[in-house]
Amino acid sequence: MSIGEERVCENVTLSGLFDYEEETKEGKTFINFVSSKIDVDPELALFKFENLFDGDKQLEEHFNRVINDNWKGIFDEIKDDYVDVVNRILVQLLNNFFSKVSLEEAFD
């Protein structure tokens, strides 16, 4: 049995701070991101879980309704784990790009 799930956020506001170090190579400035701190603030988050109760659709609908009626508290509980993963991926992606492309090339 597989468990299906879906998470949707609407009207999301993102803000972030990035710590980085600059290094000059051959007259060009390269940056290395040390860390990032982003924050995610959705206007609404909806969850949909399926196949949790051996095909009992009524129980599944009730469960999803309770989850979605209390989405803010649930989102706040799981948000830090998601944001931590996004921060790590973002730093890696930025470093992969800016290790090859100087600031002058990126923003010229």
mmCIF file of N, CA and C in Angstrom, residues 17-82:
data_model
loop_
_atom_site.group_PDB
_atom_site.id
_atom_site.type_symbol
_atom_site.label_atom_id
_atom_site.label_comp_id
_atom_site.label_asym_id
_atom_site.label_seq_id
_atom_site.Cartn_x
_atom_site.Cartn_y
_atom_site.Cartn_z
ATOM 1 N N LEU A 17 18.484 36.090 4.248
ATOM 2 C CA LEU A 17 19.785 36.708 4.478
ATOM 3 C C LEU A 17 20.843 35.695 4.094
ATOM 4 N N PHE A 18 21.912 36.173 3.467
ATOM 5 C CA PHE A 18 22.967 35.286 3.007
ATOM 6 C C PHE A 18 24.316 35.785 3.512
ATOM 7 N N ASP A 19 25.075 34.910 4.153
ATOM 8 C CA ASP A 19 26.446 35.219 4.551
ATOM 9 C C ASP A 19 27.368 34.653 3.491
ATOM 10 N N TYR A 20 28.326 35.468 3.056
ATOM 11 C CA TYR A 20 29.246 35.012 2.015
ATOM 12 C C TYR A 20 30.617 35.643 2.208
ATOM 13 N N GLU A 21 31.600 35.045 1.559
ATOM 14 C CA GLU A 21 32.966 35.554 1.553
ATOM 15 C C GLU A 21 33.345 35.855 0.117
ATOM 16 N N GLU A 22 34.110 36.923 -0.075
ATOM 17 C CA GLU A 22 34.575 37.291 -1.413
ATOM 18 C C GLU A 22 36.023 36.849 -1.597
ATOM 19 N N GLU A 23 36.345 36.453 -2.818
ATOM 20 C CA GLU A 23 37.714 36.087 -3.175
ATOM 21 C C GLU A 23 37.994 36.649 -4.568
ATOM 22 N N THR A 24 39.139 37.291 -4.699
ATOM 23 C CA THR A 24 39.519 37.860 -5.993
ATOM 24 C C THR A 24 40.481 36.912 -6.694
ATOM 25 N N LYS A 25 40.135 36.542 -7.919
ATOM 26 C CA LYS A 25 40.984 35.692 -8.759
ATOM 27 C C LYS A 25 41.117 36.370 -10.111
ATOM 28 N N GLU A 26 42.347 36.615 -10.488
ATOM 29 C CA GLU A 26 42.636 37.209 -11.795
ATOM 30 C C GLU A 26 41.809 38.474 -12.045
ATOM 31 N N GLY A 27 41.697 39.291 -11.011
ATOM 32 C CA GLY A 27 40.995 40.559 -11.139
ATOM 33 C C GLY A 27 39.481 40.472 -11.097
ATOM 34 N N LYS A 28 38.945 39.298 -10.867
ATOM 35 C CA LYS A 28 37.487 39.129 -10.806
ATOM 36 C C LYS A 28 37.081 38.676 -9.403
ATOM 37 N N THR A 29 35.889 39.063 -9.015
ATOM 38 C CA THR A 29 35.396 38.755 -7.677
ATOM 39 C C THR A 29 34.486 37.528 -7.716
ATOM 40 N N PHE A 30 34.864 36.518 -6.942
ATOM 41 C CA PHE A 30 34.049 35.317 -6.785
ATOM 42 C C PHE A 30 33.551 35.281 -5.349
ATOM 43 N N ILE A 31 32.388 34.717 -5.158
ATOM 44 C CA ILE A 31 31.860 34.638 -3.799
ATOM 45 C C ILE A 31 31.577 33.193 -3.424
ATOM 46 N N ASN A 32 31.723 32.943 -2.131
ATOM 47 C CA ASN A 32 31.432 31.637 -1.553
ATOM 48 C C ASN A 32 30.406 31.859 -0.441
ATOM 49 N N PHE A 33 29.239 31.289 -0.611
ATOM 50 C CA PHE A 33 28.193 31.437 0.389
ATOM 51 C C PHE A 33 28.483 30.510 1.558
ATOM 52 N N VAL A 34 28.471 31.085 2.752
ATOM 53 C CA VAL A 34 28.756 30.336 3.966
ATOM 54 C C VAL A 34 27.460 29.789 4.562
ATOM 55 N N SER A 35 26.433 30.614 4.544
ATOM 56 C CA SER A 35 25.148 30.183 5.096
ATOM 57 C C SER A 35 24.036 31.057 4.528
ATOM 58 N N SER A 36 22.832 30.575 4.700
ATOM 59 C CA SER A 36 21.666 31.374 4.337
ATOM 60 C C SER A 36 20.604 31.152 5.397
ATOM 61 N N LYS A 37 19.791 32.139 5.547
ATOM 62 C CA LYS A 37 18.665 32.014 6.475
ATOM 63 C C LYS A 37 17.454 32.583 5.759
ATOM 64 N N ILE A 38 16.570 31.696 5.351
ATOM 65 C CA ILE A 38 15.347 32.154 4.701
ATOM 66 C C ILE A 38 14.168 31.908 5.629
ATOM 67 N N ASP A 39 13.141 32.669 5.406
ATOM 68 C CA ASP A 39 11.906 32.480 6.151
ATOM 69 C C ASP A 39 10.771 32.347 5.148
ATOM 70 N N VAL A 40 9.840 31.490 5.453
ATOM 71 C CA VAL A 40 8.701 31.209 4.585
ATOM 72 C C VAL A 40 7.431 31.547 5.359
ATOM 73 N N ASP A 41 6.590 32.358 4.749
ATOM 74 C CA ASP A 41 5.351 32.760 5.409
ATOM 75 C C ASP A 41 4.192 32.644 4.425
ATOM 76 N N PRO A 42 3.512 31.490 4.406
ATOM 77 C CA PRO A 42 2.376 31.341 3.489
ATOM 78 C C PRO A 42 1.109 31.961 4.071
ATOM 79 N N GLU A 43 0.257 32.404 3.172
ATOM 80 C CA GLU A 43 -1.056 32.886 3.587
ATOM 81 C C GLU A 43 -1.956 31.699 3.934
ATOM 82 N N LEU A 44 -1.683 30.568 3.282
ATOM 83 C CA LEU A 44 -2.473 29.360 3.493
ATOM 84 C C LEU A 44 -1.641 28.142 3.117
ATOM 85 N N ALA A 45 -1.771 27.086 3.880
ATOM 86 C CA ALA A 45 -1.147 25.809 3.533
ATOM 87 C C ALA A 45 -2.227 24.733 3.605
ATOM 88 N N LEU A 46 -2.292 23.914 2.576
ATOM 89 C CA LEU A 46 -3.271 22.826 2.526
ATOM 90 C C LEU A 46 -2.540 21.499 2.432
ATOM 91 N N PHE A 47 -3.043 20.515 3.125
ATOM 92 C CA PHE A 47 -2.464 19.182 3.123
ATOM 93 C C PHE A 47 -3.522 18.195 2.645
ATOM 94 N N LYS A 48 -3.093 17.190 1.922
ATOM 95 C CA LYS A 48 -4.013 16.129 1.506
ATOM 96 C C LYS A 48 -3.272 14.799 1.613
ATOM 97 N N PHE A 49 -3.732 13.969 2.509
ATOM 98 C CA PHE A 49 -3.159 12.647 2.702
ATOM 99 C C PHE A 49 -4.156 11.610 2.214
ATOM 100 N N GLU A 50 -3.647 10.569 1.567
ATOM 101 C CA GLU A 50 -4.500 9.506 1.040
ATOM 102 C C GLU A 50 -3.994 8.149 1.499
ATOM 103 N N ASN A 51 -4.901 7.190 1.526
ATOM 104 C CA ASN A 51 -4.575 5.789 1.829
ATOM 105 C C ASN A 51 -3.954 5.600 3.205
ATOM 106 N N LEU A 52 -4.398 6.393 4.163
ATOM 107 C CA LEU A 52 -3.865 6.254 5.519
ATOM 108 C C LEU A 52 -4.651 5.259 6.362
ATOM 109 N N PHE A 53 -5.912 5.036 6.012
ATOM 110 C CA PHE A 53 -6.798 4.276 6.881
ATOM 111 C C PHE A 53 -7.419 3.087 6.160
ATOM 112 N N ASP A 54 -6.612 2.330 5.463
ATOM 113 C CA ASP A 54 -7.060 1.114 4.764
ATOM 114 C C ASP A 54 -8.316 1.340 3.927
ATOM 115 N N GLY A 55 -8.349 2.444 3.200
ATOM 116 C CA GLY A 55 -9.457 2.696 2.283
ATOM 117 C C GLY A 55 -10.679 3.342 2.902
ATOM 118 N N ASP A 56 -10.636 3.669 4.187
ATOM 119 C CA ASP A 56 -11.769 4.319 4.846
ATOM 120 C C ASP A 56 -11.795 5.794 4.438
ATOM 121 N N LYS A 57 -12.568 6.111 3.391
ATOM 122 C CA LYS A 57 -12.614 7.458 2.826
ATOM 123 C C LYS A 57 -13.198 8.478 3.809
ATOM 124 N N GLN A 58 -14.185 8.056 4.583
ATOM 125 C CA GLN A 58 -14.800 8.981 5.530
ATOM 126 C C GLN A 58 -13.786 9.416 6.594
ATOM 127 N N LEU A 59 -13.033 8.461 7.122
ATOM 128 C CA LEU A 59 -12.009 8.781 8.112
ATOM 129 C C LEU A 59 -10.902 9.636 7.487
ATOM 130 N N GLU A 60 -10.534 9.302 6.248
ATOM 131 C CA GLU A 60 -9.514 10.072 5.523
ATOM 132 C C GLU A 60 -9.957 11.525 5.331
ATOM 133 N N GLU A 61 -11.220 11.736 4.917
ATOM 134 C CA GLU A 61 -11.740 13.090 4.715
ATOM 135 C C GLU A 61 -11.781 13.869 6.028
ATOM 136 N N HIS A 62 -12.197 13.190 7.097
ATOM 137 C CA HIS A 62 -12.239 13.842 8.407
ATOM 138 C C HIS A 62 -10.827 14.236 8.853
ATOM 139 N N PHE A 63 -9.881 13.330 8.684
ATOM 140 C CA PHE A 63 -8.488 13.594 9.048
ATOM 141 C C PHE A 63 -7.960 14.811 8.288
ATOM 142 N N ASN A 64 -8.170 14.840 6.971
ATOM 143 C CA ASN A 64 -7.694 15.957 6.154
ATOM 144 C C ASN A 64 -8.381 17.270 6.542
ATOM 145 N N ARG A 65 -9.650 17.206 6.885
ATOM 146 C CA ARG A 65 -10.372 18.409 7.301
ATOM 147 C C ARG A 65 -9.779 18.958 8.606
ATOM 148 N N VAL A 66 -9.511 18.068 9.560
ATOM 149 C CA VAL A 66 -8.918 18.493 10.837
ATOM 150 C C VAL A 66 -7.534 19.097 10.609
ATOM 151 N N ILE A 67 -6.739 18.429 9.775
ATOM 152 C CA ILE A 67 -5.394 18.937 9.463
ATOM 153 C C ILE A 67 -5.498 20.332 8.840
ATOM 154 N N ASN A 68 -6.362 20.506 7.867
ATOM 155 C CA ASN A 68 -6.464 21.780 7.159
ATOM 156 C C ASN A 68 -7.138 22.874 7.988
ATOM 157 N N ASP A 69 -8.012 22.488 8.908
ATOM 158 C CA ASP A 69 -8.595 23.476 9.813
ATOM 159 C C ASP A 69 -7.547 24.014 10.787
ATOM 160 N N ASN A 70 -6.496 23.252 11.007
ATOM 161 C CA ASN A 70 -5.434 23.620 11.945
ATOM 162 C C ASN A 70 -4.089 23.775 11.242
ATOM 163 N N TRP A 71 -4.124 24.192 9.977
ATOM 164 C CA TRP A 71 -2.923 24.212 9.142
ATOM 165 C C TRP A 71 -1.804 25.076 9.709
ATOM 166 N N LYS A 72 -2.140 26.206 10.311
ATOM 167 C CA LYS A 72 -1.105 27.145 10.775
ATOM 168 C C LYS A 72 -0.220 26.506 11.845
ATOM 169 N N GLY A 73 -0.826 25.898 12.831
ATOM 170 C CA GLY A 73 -0.050 25.253 13.891
ATOM 171 C C GLY A 73 0.785 24.100 13.366
ATOM 172 N N ILE A 74 0.215 23.322 12.459
ATOM 173 C CA ILE A 74 0.938 22.189 11.870
ATOM 174 C C ILE A 74 2.084 22.700 11.011
ATOM 175 N N PHE A 75 1.816 23.706 10.183
ATOM 176 C CA PHE A 75 2.871 24.269 9.344
ATOM 177 C C PHE A 75 4.013 24.808 10.198
ATOM 178 N N ASP A 76 3.686 25.524 11.263
ATOM 179 C CA ASP A 76 4.724 26.070 12.138
ATOM 180 C C ASP A 76 5.576 24.968 12.762
ATOM 181 N N GLU A 77 4.969 23.811 13.035
ATOM 182 C CA GLU A 77 5.720 22.686 13.610
ATOM 183 C C GLU A 77 6.698 22.062 12.618
ATOM 184 N N ILE A 78 6.333 21.986 11.348
ATOM 185 C CA ILE A 78 7.186 21.306 10.358
ATOM 186 C C ILE A 78 8.037 22.271 9.540
ATOM 187 N N LYS A 79 7.749 23.566 9.634
ATOM 188 C CA LYS A 79 8.408 24.574 8.803
ATOM 189 C C LYS A 79 9.926 24.554 8.940
ATOM 190 N N ASP A 80 10.450 24.492 10.151
ATOM 191 C CA ASP A 80 11.898 24.577 10.358
ATOM 192 C C ASP A 80 12.652 23.476 9.629
ATOM 193 N N ASP A 81 12.116 22.264 9.612
ATOM 194 C CA ASP A 81 12.786 21.163 8.905
ATOM 195 C C ASP A 81 12.835 21.421 7.403
ATOM 196 N N TYR A 82 11.751 21.891 6.838
ATOM 197 C CA TYR A 82 11.725 22.199 5.405
ATOM 198 C C TYR A 82 12.667 23.355 5.072
#
